[in-house]
Short mmCIF file of C-alpha atoms in Angstrom, two decimals:
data_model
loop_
_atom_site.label_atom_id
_atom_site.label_comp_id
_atom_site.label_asym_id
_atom_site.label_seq_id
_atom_site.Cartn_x
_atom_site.Cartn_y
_atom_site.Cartn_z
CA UNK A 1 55.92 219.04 -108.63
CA UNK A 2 55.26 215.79 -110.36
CA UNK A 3 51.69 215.37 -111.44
CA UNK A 4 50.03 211.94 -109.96
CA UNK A 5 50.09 210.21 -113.49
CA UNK A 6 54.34 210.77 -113.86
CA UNK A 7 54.73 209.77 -110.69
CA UNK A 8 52.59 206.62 -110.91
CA UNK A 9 54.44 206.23 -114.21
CA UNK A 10 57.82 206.34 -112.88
CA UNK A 11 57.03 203.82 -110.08
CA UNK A 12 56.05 201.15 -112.69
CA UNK A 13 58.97 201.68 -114.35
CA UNK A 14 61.07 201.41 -111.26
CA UNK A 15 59.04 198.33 -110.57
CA UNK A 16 59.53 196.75 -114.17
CA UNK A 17 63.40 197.35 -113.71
CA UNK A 18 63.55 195.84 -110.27
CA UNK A 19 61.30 192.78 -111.49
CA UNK A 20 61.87 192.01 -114.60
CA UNK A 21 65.35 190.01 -113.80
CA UNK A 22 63.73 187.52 -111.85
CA UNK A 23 61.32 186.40 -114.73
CA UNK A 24 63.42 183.64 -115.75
CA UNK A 25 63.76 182.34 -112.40
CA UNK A 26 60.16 182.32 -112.13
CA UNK A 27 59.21 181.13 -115.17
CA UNK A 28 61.51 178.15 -114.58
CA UNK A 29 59.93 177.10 -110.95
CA UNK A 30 56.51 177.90 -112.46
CA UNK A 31 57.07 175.65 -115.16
CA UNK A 32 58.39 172.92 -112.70
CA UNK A 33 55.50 173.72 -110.22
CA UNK A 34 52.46 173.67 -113.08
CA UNK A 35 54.04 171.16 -115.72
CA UNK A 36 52.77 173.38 -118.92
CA UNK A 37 54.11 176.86 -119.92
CA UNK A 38 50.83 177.60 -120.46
CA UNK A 39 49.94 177.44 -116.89
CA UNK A 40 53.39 178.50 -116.25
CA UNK A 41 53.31 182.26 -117.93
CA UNK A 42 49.46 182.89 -116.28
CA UNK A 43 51.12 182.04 -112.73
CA UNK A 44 54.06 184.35 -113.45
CA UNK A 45 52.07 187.11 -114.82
CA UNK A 46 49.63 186.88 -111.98
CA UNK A 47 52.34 187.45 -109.53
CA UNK A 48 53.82 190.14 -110.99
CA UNK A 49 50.68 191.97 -111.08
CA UNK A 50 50.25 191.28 -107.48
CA UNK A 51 53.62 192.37 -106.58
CA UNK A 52 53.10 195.29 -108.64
CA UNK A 53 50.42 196.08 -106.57
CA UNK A 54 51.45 195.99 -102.93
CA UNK A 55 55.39 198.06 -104.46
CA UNK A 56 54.52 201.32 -103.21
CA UNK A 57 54.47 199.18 -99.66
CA UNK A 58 57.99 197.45 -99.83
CA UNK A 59 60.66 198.67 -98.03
CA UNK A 60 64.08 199.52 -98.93
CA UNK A 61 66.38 196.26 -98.47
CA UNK A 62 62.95 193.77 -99.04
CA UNK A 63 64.57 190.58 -100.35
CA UNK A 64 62.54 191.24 -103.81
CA UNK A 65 63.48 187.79 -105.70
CA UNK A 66 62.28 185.79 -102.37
CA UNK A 67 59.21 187.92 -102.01
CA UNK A 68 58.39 187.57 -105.66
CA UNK A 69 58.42 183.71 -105.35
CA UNK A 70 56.86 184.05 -102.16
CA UNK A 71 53.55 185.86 -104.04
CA UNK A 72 54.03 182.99 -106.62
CA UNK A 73 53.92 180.20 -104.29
CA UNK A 74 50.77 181.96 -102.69
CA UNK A 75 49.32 182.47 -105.53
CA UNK A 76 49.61 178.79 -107.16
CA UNK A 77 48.14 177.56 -103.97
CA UNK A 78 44.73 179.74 -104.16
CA UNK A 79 44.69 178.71 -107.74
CA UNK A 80 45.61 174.82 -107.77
CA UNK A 81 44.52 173.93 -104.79
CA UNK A 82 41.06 172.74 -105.75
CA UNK A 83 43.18 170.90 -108.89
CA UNK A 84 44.35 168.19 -106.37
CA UNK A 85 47.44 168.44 -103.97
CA UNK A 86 46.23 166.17 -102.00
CA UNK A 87 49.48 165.30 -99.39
CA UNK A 88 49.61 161.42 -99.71
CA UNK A 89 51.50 159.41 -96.78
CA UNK A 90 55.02 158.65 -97.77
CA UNK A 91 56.20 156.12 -95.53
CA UNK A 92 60.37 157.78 -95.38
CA UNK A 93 61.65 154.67 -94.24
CA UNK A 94 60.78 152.75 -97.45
CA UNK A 95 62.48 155.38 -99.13
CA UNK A 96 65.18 155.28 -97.21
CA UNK A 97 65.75 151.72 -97.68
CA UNK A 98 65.22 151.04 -101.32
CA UNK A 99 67.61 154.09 -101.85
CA UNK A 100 70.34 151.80 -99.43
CA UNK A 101 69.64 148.82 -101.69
CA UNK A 102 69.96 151.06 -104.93
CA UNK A 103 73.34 152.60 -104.02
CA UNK A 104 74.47 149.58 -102.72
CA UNK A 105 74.33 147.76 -106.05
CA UNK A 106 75.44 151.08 -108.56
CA UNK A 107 77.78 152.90 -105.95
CA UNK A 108 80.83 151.33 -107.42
CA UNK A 109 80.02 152.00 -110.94
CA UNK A 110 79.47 155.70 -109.98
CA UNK A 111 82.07 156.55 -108.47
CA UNK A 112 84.53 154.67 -110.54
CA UNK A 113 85.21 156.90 -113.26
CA UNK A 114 85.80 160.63 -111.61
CA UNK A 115 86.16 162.23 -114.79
CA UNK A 116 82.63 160.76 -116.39
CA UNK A 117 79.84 162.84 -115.48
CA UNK A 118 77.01 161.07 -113.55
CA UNK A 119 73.65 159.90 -115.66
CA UNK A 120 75.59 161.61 -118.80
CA UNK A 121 72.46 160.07 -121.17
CA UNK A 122 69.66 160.22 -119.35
CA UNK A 123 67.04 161.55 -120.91
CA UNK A 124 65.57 165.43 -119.94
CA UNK A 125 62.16 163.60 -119.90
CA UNK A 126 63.44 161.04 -117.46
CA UNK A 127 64.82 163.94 -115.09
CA UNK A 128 61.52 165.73 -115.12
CA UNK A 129 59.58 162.46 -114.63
CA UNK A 130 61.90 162.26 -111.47
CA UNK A 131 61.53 165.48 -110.25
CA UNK A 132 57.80 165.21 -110.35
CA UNK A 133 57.45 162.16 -108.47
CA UNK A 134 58.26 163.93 -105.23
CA UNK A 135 55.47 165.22 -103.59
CA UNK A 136 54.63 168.61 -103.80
CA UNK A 137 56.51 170.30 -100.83
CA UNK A 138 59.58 168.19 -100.75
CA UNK A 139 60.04 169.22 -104.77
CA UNK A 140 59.14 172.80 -103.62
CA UNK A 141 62.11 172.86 -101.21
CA UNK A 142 64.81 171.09 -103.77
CA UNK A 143 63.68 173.64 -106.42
CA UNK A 144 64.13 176.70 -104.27
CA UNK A 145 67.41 175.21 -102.85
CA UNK A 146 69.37 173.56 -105.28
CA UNK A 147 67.84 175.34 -108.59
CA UNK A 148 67.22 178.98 -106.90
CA UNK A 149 70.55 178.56 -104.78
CA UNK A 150 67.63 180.29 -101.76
CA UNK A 151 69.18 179.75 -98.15
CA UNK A 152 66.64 177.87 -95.76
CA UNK A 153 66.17 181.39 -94.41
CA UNK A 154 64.84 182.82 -97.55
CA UNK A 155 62.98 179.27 -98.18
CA UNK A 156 61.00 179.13 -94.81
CA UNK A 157 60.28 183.11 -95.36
CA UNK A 158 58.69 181.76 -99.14
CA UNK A 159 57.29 178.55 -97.29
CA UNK A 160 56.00 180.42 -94.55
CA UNK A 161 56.96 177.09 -92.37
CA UNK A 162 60.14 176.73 -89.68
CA UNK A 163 63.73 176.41 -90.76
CA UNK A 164 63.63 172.94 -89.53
CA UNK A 165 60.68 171.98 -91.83
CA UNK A 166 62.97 173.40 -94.57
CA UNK A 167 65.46 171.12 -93.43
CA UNK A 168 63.33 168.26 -92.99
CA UNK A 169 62.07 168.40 -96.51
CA UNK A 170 65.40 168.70 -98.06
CA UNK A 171 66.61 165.47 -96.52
CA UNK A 172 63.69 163.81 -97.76
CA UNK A 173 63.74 165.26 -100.84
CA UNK A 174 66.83 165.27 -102.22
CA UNK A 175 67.09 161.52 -100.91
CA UNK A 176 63.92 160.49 -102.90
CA UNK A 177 64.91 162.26 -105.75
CA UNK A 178 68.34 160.54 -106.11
CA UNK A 179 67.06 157.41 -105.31
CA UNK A 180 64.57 157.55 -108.00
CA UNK A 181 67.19 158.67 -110.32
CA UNK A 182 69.40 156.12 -109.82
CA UNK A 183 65.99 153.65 -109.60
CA UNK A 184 65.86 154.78 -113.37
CA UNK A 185 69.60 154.72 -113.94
CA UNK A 186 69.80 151.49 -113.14
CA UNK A 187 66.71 150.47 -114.92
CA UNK A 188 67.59 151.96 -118.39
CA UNK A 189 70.79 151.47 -118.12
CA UNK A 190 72.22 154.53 -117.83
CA UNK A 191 75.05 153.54 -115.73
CA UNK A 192 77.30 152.05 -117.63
CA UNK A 193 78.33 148.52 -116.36
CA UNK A 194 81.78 147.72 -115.14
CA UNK A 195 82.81 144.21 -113.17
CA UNK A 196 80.22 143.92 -110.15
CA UNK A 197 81.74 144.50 -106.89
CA UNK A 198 80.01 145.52 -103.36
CA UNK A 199 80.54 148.50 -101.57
CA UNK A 200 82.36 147.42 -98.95
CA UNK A 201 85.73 146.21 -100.48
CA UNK A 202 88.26 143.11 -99.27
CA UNK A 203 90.30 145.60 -98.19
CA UNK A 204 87.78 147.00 -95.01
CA UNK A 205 87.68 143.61 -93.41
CA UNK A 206 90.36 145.37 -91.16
CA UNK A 207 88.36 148.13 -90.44
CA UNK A 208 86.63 145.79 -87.94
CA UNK A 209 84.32 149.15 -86.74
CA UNK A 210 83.03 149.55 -89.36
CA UNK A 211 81.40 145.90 -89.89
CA UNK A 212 80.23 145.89 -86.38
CA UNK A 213 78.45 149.67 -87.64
CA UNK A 214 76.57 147.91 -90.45
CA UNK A 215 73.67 145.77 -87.99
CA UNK A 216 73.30 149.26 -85.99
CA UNK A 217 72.43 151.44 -88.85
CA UNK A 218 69.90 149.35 -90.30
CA UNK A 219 68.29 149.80 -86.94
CA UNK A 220 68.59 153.43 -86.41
CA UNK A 221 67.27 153.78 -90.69
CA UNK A 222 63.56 154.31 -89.16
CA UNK A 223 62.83 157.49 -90.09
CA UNK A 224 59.31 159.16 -88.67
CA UNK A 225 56.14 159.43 -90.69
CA UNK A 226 55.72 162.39 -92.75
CA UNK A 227 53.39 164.12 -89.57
CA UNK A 228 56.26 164.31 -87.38
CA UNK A 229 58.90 165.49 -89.95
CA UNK A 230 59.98 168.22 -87.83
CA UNK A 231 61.42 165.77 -85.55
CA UNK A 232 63.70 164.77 -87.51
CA UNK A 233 65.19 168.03 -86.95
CA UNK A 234 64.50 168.77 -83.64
CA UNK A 235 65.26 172.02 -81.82
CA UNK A 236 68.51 170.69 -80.27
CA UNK A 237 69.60 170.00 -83.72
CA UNK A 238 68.86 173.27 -85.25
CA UNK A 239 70.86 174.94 -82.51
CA UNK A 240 73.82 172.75 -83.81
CA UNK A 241 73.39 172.87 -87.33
CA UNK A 242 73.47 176.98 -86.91
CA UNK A 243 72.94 178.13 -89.80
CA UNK A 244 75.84 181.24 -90.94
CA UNK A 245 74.23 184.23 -91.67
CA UNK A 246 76.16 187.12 -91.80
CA UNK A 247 73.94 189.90 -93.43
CA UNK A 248 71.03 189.76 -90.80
CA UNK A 249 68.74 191.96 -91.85
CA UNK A 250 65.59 192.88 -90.29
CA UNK A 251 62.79 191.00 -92.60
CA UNK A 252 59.81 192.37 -92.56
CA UNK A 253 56.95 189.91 -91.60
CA UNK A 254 55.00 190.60 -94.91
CA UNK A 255 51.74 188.65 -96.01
CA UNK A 256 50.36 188.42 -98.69
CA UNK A 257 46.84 188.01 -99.30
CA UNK B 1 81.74 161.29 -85.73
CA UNK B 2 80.26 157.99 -86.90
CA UNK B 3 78.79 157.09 -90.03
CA UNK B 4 74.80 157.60 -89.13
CA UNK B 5 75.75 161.03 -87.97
CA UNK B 6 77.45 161.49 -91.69
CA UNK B 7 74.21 160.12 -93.86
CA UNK B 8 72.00 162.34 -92.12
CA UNK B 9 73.91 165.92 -92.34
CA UNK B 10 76.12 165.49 -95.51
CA UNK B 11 73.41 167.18 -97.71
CA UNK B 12 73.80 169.85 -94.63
CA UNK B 13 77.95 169.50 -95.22
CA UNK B 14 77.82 169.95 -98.97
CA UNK B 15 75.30 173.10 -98.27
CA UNK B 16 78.12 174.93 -96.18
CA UNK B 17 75.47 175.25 -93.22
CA UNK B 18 77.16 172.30 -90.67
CA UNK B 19 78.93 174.58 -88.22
CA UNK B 20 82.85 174.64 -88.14
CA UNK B 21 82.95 171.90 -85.59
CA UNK B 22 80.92 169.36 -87.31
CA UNK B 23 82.56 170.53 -90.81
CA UNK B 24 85.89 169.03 -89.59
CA UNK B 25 84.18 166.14 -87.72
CA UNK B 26 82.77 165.47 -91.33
CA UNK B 27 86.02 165.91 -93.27
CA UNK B 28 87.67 163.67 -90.88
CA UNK B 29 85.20 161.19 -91.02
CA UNK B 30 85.29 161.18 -95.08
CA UNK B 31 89.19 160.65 -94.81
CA UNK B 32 88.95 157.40 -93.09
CA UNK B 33 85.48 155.89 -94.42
CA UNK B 34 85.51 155.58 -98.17
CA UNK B 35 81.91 154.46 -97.64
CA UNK B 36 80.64 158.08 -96.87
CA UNK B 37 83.44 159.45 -98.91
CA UNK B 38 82.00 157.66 -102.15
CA UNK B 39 78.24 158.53 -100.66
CA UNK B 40 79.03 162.33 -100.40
CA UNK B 41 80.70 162.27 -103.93
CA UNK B 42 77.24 160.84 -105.78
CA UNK B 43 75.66 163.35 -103.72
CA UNK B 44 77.72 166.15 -105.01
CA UNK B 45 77.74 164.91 -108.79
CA UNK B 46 74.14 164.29 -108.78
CA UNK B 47 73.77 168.03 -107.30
CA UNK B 48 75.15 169.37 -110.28
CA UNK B 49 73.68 167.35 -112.37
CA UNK B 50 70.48 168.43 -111.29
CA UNK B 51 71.27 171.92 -111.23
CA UNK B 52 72.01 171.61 -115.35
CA UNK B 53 69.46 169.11 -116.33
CA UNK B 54 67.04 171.48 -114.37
CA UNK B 55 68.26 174.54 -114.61
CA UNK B 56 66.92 177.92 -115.99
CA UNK B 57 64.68 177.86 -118.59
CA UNK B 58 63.93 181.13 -120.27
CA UNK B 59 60.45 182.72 -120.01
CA UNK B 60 59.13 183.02 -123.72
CA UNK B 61 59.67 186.14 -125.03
CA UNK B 62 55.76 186.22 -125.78
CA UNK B 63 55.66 186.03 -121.12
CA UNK B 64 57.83 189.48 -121.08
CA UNK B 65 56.09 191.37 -123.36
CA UNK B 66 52.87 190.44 -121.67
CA UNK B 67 54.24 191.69 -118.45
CA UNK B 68 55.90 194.48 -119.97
CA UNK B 69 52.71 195.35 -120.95
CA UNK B 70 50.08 194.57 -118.28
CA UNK B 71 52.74 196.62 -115.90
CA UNK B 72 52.97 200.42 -118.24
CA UNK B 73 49.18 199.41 -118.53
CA UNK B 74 48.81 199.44 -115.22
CA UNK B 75 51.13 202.46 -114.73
CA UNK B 76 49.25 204.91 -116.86
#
């Protein structure tokens, strides 16, 4: 019979095992969440030690990696919410537009050389600068997504918000985040020049369509206000874009704190 | 499917979550439009560029032995 201290040993251990590959993952989204390592290593430490705490409580089959960043995004919340996080207003349409004008004018350039890599020079300081010009939940999303490789599944279980929400705010932030990377592209010259040329070559004035498409899509650009981003994903649209996944596992509905 | 339609799901495309339907609507789309065919390739490239500009940086070593730590700490 194991004596309360081995036992409470072993657990740790199995804990440490199970948790310690995820560090660098969550030392990476910490860092991008808090801007310092500093800040970065107490938020990851403070999770684990919460996560440590409630183990004895997770099931077999818990999704460990997204409830480890779901403690972390808890816990960064209760600690830097005071800090500021206020939610400004983006108005989505202006986005929308200036990131029409900027692709407009360096589309051809980007696309012209497949074998070049896009942005090749730009600076890690310039990415970052990006990145954290997106408000807080639409950098949240892109991070979990695109960095973490999280489904919108796993992301809404982190978020604690709808799939469509997920959705929402990975339109929005992926599109602000390219067009402010190609806003700086453009601006220090990243892109390297060729001859200027619009989009829409000589060659489409057959396509007669699509001319007569241009005037309509302007129109249909207005995108809600940030309040009603969930209608940009209705409920229609979430039954279309069904989301495949196979494993469907039963979740458990876990809160923390 | 007409070009709107492909601006607002081909992050959704490029994700693998557009149902089968729509996937083909897409592809079909991106074979006659070089428009959204060009648009869908930034997207792509400037995917992966993000995920290497941005992608996992180690935890200090100083981080893990902390936690290594705190956690037998805790344990004993």
């Amino acid at each position: 019979m194991k004596s309360a201290e081995a036992y409470e040993h072993e657990q740790g251990w199995d804990f440490e095992k199970a948790a310690m590959p995820y560090v660098d993952s969550l030392y990476n989204t910490a860092y991008r969440m808090t801007r310092n390592s500093e800040d970065a290593e107490d938020l990851v430490q403070e999770t684990y030690l919460k996560a440590y705490k409630y183990y004895d409580k997770f099931e077999e089959g818990t999704n460990f990696k997204a409830l480890l960043f779901k403690i972390m995004k808890n816990t960064f919340i209760n600690n830097y919410r005071k800090k500021k996080l206020t939610p400004h207003k983006i108005d989505f349409s202006e986005i929308e537009e200036s990131y029409e004008r900027v692709i407009q004018k360096n589309a051809p350039d980007l696309i012209k050389d497949p074998e070049s890599e896009i942005f090749q020079d730009m600076m890690d300081e310039d990415v970052k600068r990006a990145l954290d010009s997106l408000p807080h939940d639409y950098k949240m999303v892109v991070l979990l997504a695109d960095i973490e490789g999280f489904s919108y599944k796993e992301i809404a279980e982190i978020l604690d918000c709808p799939v469509g929400t997920v959705m929402s705010r990975l339109y929005r932030g992926r599109k602000m985040l390219e067009r402010t990377l190609l806003e700086y592209a453009r601006k220090y010259g990243y892109i390297r020049q060729g001859e200027p040329a619009k989009m829409r070559s000589r060659k489409d004035e057959t396509k007669g369509r699509k001319k007569k498409e241009q005037p309509e899509e302007e129109a249909e650009a207005q995108e809600p206000e940030e309040n009603e981003e969930e209608a940009l994903f209705s409920e229609d649209e979430d039954a279309e874009l069904e989301i495949e996944n196979p494993e469907e596992e039963e979740e458990e509905e876990f809160r923390v704190e | 499917m007409r070009c709107n339609d492909v601006k607002r799901v081909a992050y959704f495309f490029l994700d693998g979550t557009l149902d089968a339907t729509r996937q083909k609507d897409f592809s079909k789309h991106l074979n006659l439009c070089p428009d959204c065919k060009a648009r869908t390739t930034i997207h792509r490239r400037i995917r992966l560029f993000l995920k290497k500009r941005l992608a996992r940086l180690s935890a200090p070593a100083r981080l893990k032995q902390r936690l290594t730590r705190s956690l037998r700490a805790f344990a004993d």
